[in-house]
Short mmCIF file of C-alpha atoms and ligand atoms in Angstrom, two decimals:
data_model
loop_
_atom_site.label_atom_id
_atom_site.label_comp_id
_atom_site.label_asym_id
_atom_site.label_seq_id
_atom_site.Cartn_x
_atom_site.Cartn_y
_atom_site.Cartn_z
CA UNK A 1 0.84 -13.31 18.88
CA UNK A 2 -2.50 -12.66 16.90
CA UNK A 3 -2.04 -10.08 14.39
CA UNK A 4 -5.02 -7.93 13.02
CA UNK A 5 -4.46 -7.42 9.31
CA UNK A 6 -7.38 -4.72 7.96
CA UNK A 7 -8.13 -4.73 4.36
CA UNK A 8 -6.09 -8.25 4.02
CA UNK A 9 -7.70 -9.39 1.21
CA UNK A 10 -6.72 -6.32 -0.57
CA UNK A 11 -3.51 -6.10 -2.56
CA UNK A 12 -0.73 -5.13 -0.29
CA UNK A 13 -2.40 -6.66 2.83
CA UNK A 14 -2.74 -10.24 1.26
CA UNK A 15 0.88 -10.23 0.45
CA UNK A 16 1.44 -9.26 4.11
CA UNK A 17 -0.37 -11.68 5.20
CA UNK A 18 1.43 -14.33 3.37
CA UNK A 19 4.74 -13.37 5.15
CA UNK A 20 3.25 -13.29 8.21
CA UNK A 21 2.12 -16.61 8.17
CA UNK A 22 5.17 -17.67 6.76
CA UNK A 23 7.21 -15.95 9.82
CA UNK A 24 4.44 -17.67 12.08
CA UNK A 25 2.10 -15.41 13.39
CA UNK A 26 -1.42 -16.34 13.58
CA UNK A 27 -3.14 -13.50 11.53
CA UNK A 28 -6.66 -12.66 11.28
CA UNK A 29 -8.21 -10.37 8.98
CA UNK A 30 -11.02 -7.80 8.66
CA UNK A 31 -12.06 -7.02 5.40
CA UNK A 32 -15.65 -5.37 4.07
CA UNK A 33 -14.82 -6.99 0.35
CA UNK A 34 -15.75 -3.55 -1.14
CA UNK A 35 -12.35 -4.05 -2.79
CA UNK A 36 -10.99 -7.71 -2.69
CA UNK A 37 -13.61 -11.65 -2.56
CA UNK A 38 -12.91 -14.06 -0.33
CA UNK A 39 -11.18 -16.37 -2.90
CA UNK A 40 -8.20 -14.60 -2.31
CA UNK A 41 -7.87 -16.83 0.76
CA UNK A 42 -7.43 -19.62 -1.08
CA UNK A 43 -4.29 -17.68 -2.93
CA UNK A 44 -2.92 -17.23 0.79
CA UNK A 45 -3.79 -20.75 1.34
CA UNK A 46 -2.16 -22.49 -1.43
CA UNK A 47 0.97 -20.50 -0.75
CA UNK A 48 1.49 -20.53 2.69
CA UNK A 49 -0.59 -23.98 3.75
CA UNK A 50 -3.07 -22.01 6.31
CA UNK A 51 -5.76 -20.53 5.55
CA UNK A 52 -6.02 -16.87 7.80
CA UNK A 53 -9.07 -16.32 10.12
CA UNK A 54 -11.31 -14.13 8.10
CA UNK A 55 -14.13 -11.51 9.35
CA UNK A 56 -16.35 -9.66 6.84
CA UNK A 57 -16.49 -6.59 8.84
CA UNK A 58 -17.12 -2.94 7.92
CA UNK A 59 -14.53 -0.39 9.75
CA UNK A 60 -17.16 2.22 9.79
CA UNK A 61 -19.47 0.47 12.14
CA UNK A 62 -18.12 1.50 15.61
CA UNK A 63 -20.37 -1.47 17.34
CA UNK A 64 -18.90 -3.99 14.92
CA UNK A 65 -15.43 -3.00 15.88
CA UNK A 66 -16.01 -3.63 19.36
CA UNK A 67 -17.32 -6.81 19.24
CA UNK A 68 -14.38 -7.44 17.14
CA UNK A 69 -12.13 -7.06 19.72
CA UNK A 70 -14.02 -8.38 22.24
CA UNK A 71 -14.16 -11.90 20.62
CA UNK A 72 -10.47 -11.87 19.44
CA UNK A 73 -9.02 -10.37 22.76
CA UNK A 74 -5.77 -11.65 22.34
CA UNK A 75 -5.36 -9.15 18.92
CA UNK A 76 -2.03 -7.07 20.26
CA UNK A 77 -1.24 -6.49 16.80
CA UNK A 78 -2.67 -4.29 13.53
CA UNK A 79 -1.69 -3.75 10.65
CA UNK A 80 -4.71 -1.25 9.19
CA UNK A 81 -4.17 -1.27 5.54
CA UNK A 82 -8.27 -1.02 4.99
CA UNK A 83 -9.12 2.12 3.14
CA UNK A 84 -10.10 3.80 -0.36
CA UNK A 85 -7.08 5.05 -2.31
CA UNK A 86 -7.93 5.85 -5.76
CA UNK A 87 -6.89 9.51 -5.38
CA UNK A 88 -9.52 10.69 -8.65
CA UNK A 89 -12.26 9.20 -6.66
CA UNK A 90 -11.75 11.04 -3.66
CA UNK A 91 -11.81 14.56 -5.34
CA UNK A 92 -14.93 13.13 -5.92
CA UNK A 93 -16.62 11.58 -3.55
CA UNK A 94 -14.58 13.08 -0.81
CA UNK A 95 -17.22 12.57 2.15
CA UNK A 96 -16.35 8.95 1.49
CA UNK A 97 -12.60 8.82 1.82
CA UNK A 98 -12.73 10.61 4.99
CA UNK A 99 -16.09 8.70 6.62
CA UNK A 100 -14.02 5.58 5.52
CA UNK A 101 -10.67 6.16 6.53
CA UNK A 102 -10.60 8.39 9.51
CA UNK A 103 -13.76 6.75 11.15
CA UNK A 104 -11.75 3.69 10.80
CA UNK A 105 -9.09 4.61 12.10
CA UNK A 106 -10.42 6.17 15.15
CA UNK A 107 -12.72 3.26 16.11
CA UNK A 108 -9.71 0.96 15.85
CA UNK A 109 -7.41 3.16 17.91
CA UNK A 110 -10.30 3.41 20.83
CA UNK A 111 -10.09 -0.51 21.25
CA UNK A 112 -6.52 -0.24 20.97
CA UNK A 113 -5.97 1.86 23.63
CA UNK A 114 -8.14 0.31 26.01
CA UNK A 115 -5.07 -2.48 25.67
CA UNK A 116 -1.75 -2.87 28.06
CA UNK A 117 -0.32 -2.27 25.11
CA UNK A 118 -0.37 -2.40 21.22
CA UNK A 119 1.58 -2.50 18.19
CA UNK A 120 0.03 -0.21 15.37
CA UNK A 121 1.64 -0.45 11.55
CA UNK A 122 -0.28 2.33 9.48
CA UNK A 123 -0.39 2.09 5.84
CA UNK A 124 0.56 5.68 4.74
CA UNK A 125 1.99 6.66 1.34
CA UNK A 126 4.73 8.72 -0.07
CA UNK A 127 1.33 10.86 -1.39
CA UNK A 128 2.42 13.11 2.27
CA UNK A 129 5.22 15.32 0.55
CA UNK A 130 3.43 16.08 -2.77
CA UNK A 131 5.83 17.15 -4.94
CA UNK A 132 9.29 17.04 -2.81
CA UNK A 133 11.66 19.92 -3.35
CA UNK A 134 14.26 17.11 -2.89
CA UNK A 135 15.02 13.65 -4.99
CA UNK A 136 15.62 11.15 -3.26
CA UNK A 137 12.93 12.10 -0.38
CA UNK A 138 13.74 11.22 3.22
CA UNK A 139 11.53 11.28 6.12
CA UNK A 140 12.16 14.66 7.51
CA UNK A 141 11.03 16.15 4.04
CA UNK A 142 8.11 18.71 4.49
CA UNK A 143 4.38 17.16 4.67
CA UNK A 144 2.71 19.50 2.01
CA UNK A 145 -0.67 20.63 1.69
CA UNK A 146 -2.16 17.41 0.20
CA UNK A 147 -3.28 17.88 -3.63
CA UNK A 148 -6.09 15.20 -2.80
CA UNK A 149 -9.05 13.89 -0.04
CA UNK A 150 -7.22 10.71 -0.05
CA UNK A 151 -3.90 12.05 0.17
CA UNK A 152 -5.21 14.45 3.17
CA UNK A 153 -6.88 10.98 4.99
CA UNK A 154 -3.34 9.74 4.85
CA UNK A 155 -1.51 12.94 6.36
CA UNK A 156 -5.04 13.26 8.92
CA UNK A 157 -4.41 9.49 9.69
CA UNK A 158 -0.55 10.12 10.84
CA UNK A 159 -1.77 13.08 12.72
CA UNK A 160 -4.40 11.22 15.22
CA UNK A 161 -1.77 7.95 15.19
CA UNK A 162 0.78 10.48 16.65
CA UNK A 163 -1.36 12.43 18.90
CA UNK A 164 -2.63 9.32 20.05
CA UNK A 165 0.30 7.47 20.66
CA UNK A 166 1.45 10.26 22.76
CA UNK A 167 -0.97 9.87 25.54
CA UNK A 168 -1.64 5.61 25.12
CA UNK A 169 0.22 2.73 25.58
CA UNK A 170 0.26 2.29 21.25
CA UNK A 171 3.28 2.27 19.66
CA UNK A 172 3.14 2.77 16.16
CA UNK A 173 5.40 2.69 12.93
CA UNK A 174 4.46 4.91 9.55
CA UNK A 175 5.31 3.39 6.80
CA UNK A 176 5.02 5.56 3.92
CA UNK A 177 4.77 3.50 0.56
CA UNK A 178 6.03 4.78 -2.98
CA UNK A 179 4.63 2.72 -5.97
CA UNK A 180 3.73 -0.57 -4.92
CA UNK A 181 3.48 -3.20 -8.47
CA UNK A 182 4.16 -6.89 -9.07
CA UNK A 183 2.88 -10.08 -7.63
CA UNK A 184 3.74 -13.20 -5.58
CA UNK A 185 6.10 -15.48 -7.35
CA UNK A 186 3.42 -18.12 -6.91
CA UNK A 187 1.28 -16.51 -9.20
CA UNK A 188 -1.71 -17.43 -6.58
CA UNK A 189 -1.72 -13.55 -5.42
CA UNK A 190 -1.53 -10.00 -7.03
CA UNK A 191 -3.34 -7.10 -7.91
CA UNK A 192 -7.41 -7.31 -9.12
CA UNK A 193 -8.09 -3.21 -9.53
CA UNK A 194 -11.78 -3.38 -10.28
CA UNK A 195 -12.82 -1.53 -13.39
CA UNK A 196 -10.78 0.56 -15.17
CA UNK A 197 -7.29 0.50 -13.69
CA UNK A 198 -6.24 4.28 -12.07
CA UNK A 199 -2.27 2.92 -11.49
CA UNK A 200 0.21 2.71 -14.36
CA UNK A 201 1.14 -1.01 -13.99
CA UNK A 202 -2.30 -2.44 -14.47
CA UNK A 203 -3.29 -0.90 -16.97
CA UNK A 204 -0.17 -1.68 -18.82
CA UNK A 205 -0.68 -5.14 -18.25
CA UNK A 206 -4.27 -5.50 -18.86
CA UNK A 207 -3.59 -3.47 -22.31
CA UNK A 208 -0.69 -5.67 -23.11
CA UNK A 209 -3.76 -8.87 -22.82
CA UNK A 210 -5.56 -6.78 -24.85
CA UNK A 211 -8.16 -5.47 -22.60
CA UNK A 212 -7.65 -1.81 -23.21
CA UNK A 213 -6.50 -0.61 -26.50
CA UNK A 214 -3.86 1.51 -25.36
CA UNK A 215 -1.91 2.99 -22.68
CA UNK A 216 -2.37 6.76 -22.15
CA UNK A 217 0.84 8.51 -21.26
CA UNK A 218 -0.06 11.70 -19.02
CA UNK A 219 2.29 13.89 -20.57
CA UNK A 220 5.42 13.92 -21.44
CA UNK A 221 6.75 17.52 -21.07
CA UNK A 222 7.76 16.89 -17.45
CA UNK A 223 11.51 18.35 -16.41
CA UNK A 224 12.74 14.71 -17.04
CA UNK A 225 15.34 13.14 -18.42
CA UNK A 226 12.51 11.18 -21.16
CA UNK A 227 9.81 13.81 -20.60
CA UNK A 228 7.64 11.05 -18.70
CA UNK A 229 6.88 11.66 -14.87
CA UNK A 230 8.84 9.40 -12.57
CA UNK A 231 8.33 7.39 -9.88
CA UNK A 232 9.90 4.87 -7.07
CA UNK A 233 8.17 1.52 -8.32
CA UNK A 234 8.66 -1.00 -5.52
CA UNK A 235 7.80 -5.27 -6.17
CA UNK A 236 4.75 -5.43 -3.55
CA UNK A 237 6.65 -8.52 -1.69
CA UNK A 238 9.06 -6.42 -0.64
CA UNK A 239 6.90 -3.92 1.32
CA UNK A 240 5.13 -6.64 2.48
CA UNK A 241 8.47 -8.13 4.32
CA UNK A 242 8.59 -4.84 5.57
CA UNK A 243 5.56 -5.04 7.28
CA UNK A 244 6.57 -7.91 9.44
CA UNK A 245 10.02 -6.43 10.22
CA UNK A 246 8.68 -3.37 11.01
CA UNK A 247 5.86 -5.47 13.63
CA UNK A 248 8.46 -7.48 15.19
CA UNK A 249 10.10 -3.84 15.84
CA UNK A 250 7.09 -2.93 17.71
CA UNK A 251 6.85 -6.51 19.54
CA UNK A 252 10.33 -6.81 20.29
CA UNK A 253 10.36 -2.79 21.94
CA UNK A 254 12.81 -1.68 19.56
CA UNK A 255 11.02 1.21 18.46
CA UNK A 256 12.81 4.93 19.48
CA UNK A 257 10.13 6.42 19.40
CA UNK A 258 6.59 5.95 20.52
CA UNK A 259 6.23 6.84 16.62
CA UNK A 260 8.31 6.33 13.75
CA UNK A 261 8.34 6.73 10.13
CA UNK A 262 10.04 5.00 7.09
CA UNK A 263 9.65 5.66 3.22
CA UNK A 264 9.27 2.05 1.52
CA UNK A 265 10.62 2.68 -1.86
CA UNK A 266 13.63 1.36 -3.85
CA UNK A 267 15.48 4.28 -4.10
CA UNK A 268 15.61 4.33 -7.48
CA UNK A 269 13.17 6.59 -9.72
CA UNK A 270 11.76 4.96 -13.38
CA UNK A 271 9.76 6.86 -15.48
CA UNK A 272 6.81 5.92 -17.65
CA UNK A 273 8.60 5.25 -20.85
CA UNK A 274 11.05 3.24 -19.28
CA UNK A 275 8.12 0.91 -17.47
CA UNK A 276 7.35 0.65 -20.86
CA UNK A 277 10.61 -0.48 -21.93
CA UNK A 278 10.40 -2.45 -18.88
CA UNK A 279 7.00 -4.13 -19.78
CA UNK A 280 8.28 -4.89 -23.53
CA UNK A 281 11.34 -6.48 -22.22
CA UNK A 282 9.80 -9.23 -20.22
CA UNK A 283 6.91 -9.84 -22.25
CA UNK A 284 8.22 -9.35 -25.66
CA UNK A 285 5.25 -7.34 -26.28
CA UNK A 286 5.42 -3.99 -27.84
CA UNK A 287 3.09 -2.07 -26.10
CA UNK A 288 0.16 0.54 -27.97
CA UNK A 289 0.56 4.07 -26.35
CA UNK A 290 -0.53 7.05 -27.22
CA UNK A 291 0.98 10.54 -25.42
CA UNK A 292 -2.20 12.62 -23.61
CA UNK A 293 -1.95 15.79 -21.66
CA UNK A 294 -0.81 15.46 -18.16
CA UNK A 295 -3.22 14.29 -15.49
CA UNK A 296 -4.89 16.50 -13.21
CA UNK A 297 -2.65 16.38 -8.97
CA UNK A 298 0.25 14.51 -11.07
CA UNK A 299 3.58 15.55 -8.79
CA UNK A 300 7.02 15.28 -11.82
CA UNK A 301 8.76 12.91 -9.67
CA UNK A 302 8.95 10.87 -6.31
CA UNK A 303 11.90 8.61 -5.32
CA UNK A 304 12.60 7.32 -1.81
CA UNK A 305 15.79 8.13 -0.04
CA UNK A 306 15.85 4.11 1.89
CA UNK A 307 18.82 5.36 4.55
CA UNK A 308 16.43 4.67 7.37
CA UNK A 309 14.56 1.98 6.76
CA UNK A 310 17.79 0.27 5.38
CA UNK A 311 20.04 1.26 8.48
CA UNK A 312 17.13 1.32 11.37
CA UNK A 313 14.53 -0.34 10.10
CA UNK A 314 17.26 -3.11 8.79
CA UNK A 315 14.62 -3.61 5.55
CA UNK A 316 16.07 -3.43 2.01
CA UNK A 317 14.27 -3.85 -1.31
CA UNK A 318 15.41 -6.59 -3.25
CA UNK A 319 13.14 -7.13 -6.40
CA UNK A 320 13.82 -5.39 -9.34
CA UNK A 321 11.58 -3.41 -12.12
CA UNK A 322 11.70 -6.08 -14.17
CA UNK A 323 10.95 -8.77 -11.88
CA UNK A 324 8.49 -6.75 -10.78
CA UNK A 325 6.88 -6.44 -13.99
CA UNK A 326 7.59 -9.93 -14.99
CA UNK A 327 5.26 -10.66 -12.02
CA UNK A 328 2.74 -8.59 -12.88
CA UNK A 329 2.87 -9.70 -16.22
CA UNK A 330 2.09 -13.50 -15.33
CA UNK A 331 -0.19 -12.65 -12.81
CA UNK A 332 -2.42 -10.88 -15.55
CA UNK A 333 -2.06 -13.85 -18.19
CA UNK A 334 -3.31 -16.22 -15.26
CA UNK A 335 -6.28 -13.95 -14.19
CA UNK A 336 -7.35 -13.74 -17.76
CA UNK A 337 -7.02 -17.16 -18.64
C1 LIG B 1 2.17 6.52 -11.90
C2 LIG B 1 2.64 7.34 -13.09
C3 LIG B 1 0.96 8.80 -13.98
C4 LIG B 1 -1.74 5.68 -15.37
C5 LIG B 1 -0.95 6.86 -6.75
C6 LIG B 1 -1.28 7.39 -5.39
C7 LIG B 1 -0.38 6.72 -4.37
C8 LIG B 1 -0.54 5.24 -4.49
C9 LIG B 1 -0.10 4.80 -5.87
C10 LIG B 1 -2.32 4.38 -3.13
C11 LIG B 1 2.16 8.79 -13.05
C12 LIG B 1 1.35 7.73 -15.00
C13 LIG B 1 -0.67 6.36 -14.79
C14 LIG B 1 -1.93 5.74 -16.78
C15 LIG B 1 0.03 7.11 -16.97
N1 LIG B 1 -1.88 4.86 -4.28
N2 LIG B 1 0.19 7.05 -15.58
N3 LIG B 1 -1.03 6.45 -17.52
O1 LIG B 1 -0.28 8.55 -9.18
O2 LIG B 1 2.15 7.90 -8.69
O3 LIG B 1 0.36 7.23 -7.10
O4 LIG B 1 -1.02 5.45 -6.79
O5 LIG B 1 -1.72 4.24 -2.11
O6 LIG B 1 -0.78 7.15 -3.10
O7 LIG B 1 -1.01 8.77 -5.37
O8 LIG B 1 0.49 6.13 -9.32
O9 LIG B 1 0.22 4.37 -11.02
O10 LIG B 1 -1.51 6.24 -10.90
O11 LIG B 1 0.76 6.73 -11.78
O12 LIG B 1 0.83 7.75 -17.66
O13 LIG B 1 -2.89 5.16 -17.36
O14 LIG B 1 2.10 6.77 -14.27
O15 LIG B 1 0.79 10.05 -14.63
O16 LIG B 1 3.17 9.59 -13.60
P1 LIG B 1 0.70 7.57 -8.64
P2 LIG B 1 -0.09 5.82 -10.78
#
């Protein structure tokens, strides 16, 4: 089975490709680089002893898609992580987000569905409920008006996947993400934001190197326990074994529905301080920060509820926060080295 991995050079989606090469499926992956090089095949490589068919492809160009498919024919396959997420930069620019990420989409779906049949893993985030009236957050919780471009793409996305689904021969699984941090134990993969890091964990990491002087702390007169916003921070090689269980759902039939949908979270909510405290215990680093007003679309708190995917999906997270940031932490020190 030839599995289409979109943006797998990217953070998440070289992970995912590690375990699906490590669970034997030939993988081949699309990637435009606006957000990932080419070395990072050699991080896949070194871990998993084969090097993934790459194509430096652009999503957006509907003729380039096709040809795409024409030449790997035996794709039945996708995961579609390709996309722009940094949620600032869509209030800005949002055109962008949703050229790039519903175009995509759509010109990925029409080849799809011009296939016997196809198995379609969407990269979605917990972003969908905004700020839950409910911790922990299940599926069935409310999609709210999204407080972003990016966050929309991501609720749009789910929409056409469903309606599309309906009247095809795709079967598709959601799979809504909480915070994804941390890196591959092998230290040959993890996260490379470019320029100044948006998400918590990089930054802490590159300030803890010494690359930023310190960590802002976006507020900390949130209703929470430490003041700090919380959040469900789950160790990136866990959601990517989720990927594959979730593909061999599709493959094997054992999907419900034509559609389904699974929060990818630990269950358990941290807040900033206590990433922090996290940070400082596996690096024995204290770590500068200085408390700033809260950011601008910043929800109080998000934690998965992982019933479903524990009991349906049969996925559990394993990793911890610290491992997590452990991982993180070395991946930094080698990156800067
Ligand atoms: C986490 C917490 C910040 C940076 C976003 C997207 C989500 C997904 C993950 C793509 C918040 C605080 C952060 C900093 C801080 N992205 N923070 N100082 O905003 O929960 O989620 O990224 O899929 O879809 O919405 O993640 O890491 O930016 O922030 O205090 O320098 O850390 O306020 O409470 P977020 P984040």
């Amino acid at each position: 089975m030839k599995v289409l991995v979109t943006g797998g050079l990217g953070f998440i989606g070289s992970h995912t490709v590690v375990e699906l090469q490590n669970e034997g499926f030939e993988v081949v992956i699309i990637d435009n680089l606006s957000n990932a090089t080419e070395d990072v095949l050699k991080g896949i490589a070194a871990i998993t002893g084969k090097t993934p068919l790459f194509e430096k492809l652009d999503l957006r160009e509907k003729a380039a898609v096709h040809d795409f498919f024409k030449k790997h024919n035996d794709v039945t396959g996708v995961i579609h992580f390709a996309a722009s997420k940094a949620v600032g930069e869509s209030v800005e620019q949002p055109l962008l987000y949703y050229e790039n990420n519903i175009n995509s989409l759509i010109y990925l779906l029409q080849e799809l569905q011009q296939k016997p049949e196809a198995s379609f893993i969407f990269s979605s985030s917990c972003t969908v409920y905004g700020q839950a009236e409910k911790m922990p957050i299940t599926e069935d919780a409310p999609v709210q008006t999204a407080m972003s471009p990016y966050g929309n793409t991501k609720q749009i996305g789910e929409e056409i996947i469903t309606d599309t689904a309906k009247v095809t021969n795709i079967r598709a699984i959601l799979l809504r993400y909480f915070n994804p941090v941390g890196a591959h134990s092998s230290n040959e993969i993890g996260e490379l934001p470019l320029g100044v890091p948006q998400n918590l964990v990089p930054f802490i990491t590159q300030t803890g190197m010494g690359l930023r002087k310190e960590l802002s702390v976006f507020g900390d007169d949130y209703p929470t326990p430490d003041g700090t916003a919380v959040r469900d921070y789950i160790h990136v090689v866990d959601l990517a074994k989720a990927h594959v269980i979730a593909l061999k759902r599709l493959f094997d039939k054992k999907n419900l529905q034509k559609v389904e949908t699974f929060n990818l979270g630990t269950g358990t909510g941290s807040s900033v301080l206590e990433v922090i405290n996290s940070f400082e215990k596996v690096s024995d680093k204290k770590l500068p920060y200085k408390i700033m007003p809260r950011r601008e679309g910043d929800i109080t708190e998000a934690y998965a509820n992982t019933d479903k995917a524990n009991n349906v999906l049969g996925w559990k997270a394993q990793l911890s926060l610290d491992e997590a940031m452990a991982s993180a932490w070395k991946w930094e020190q080698k990156v800067r080295s």
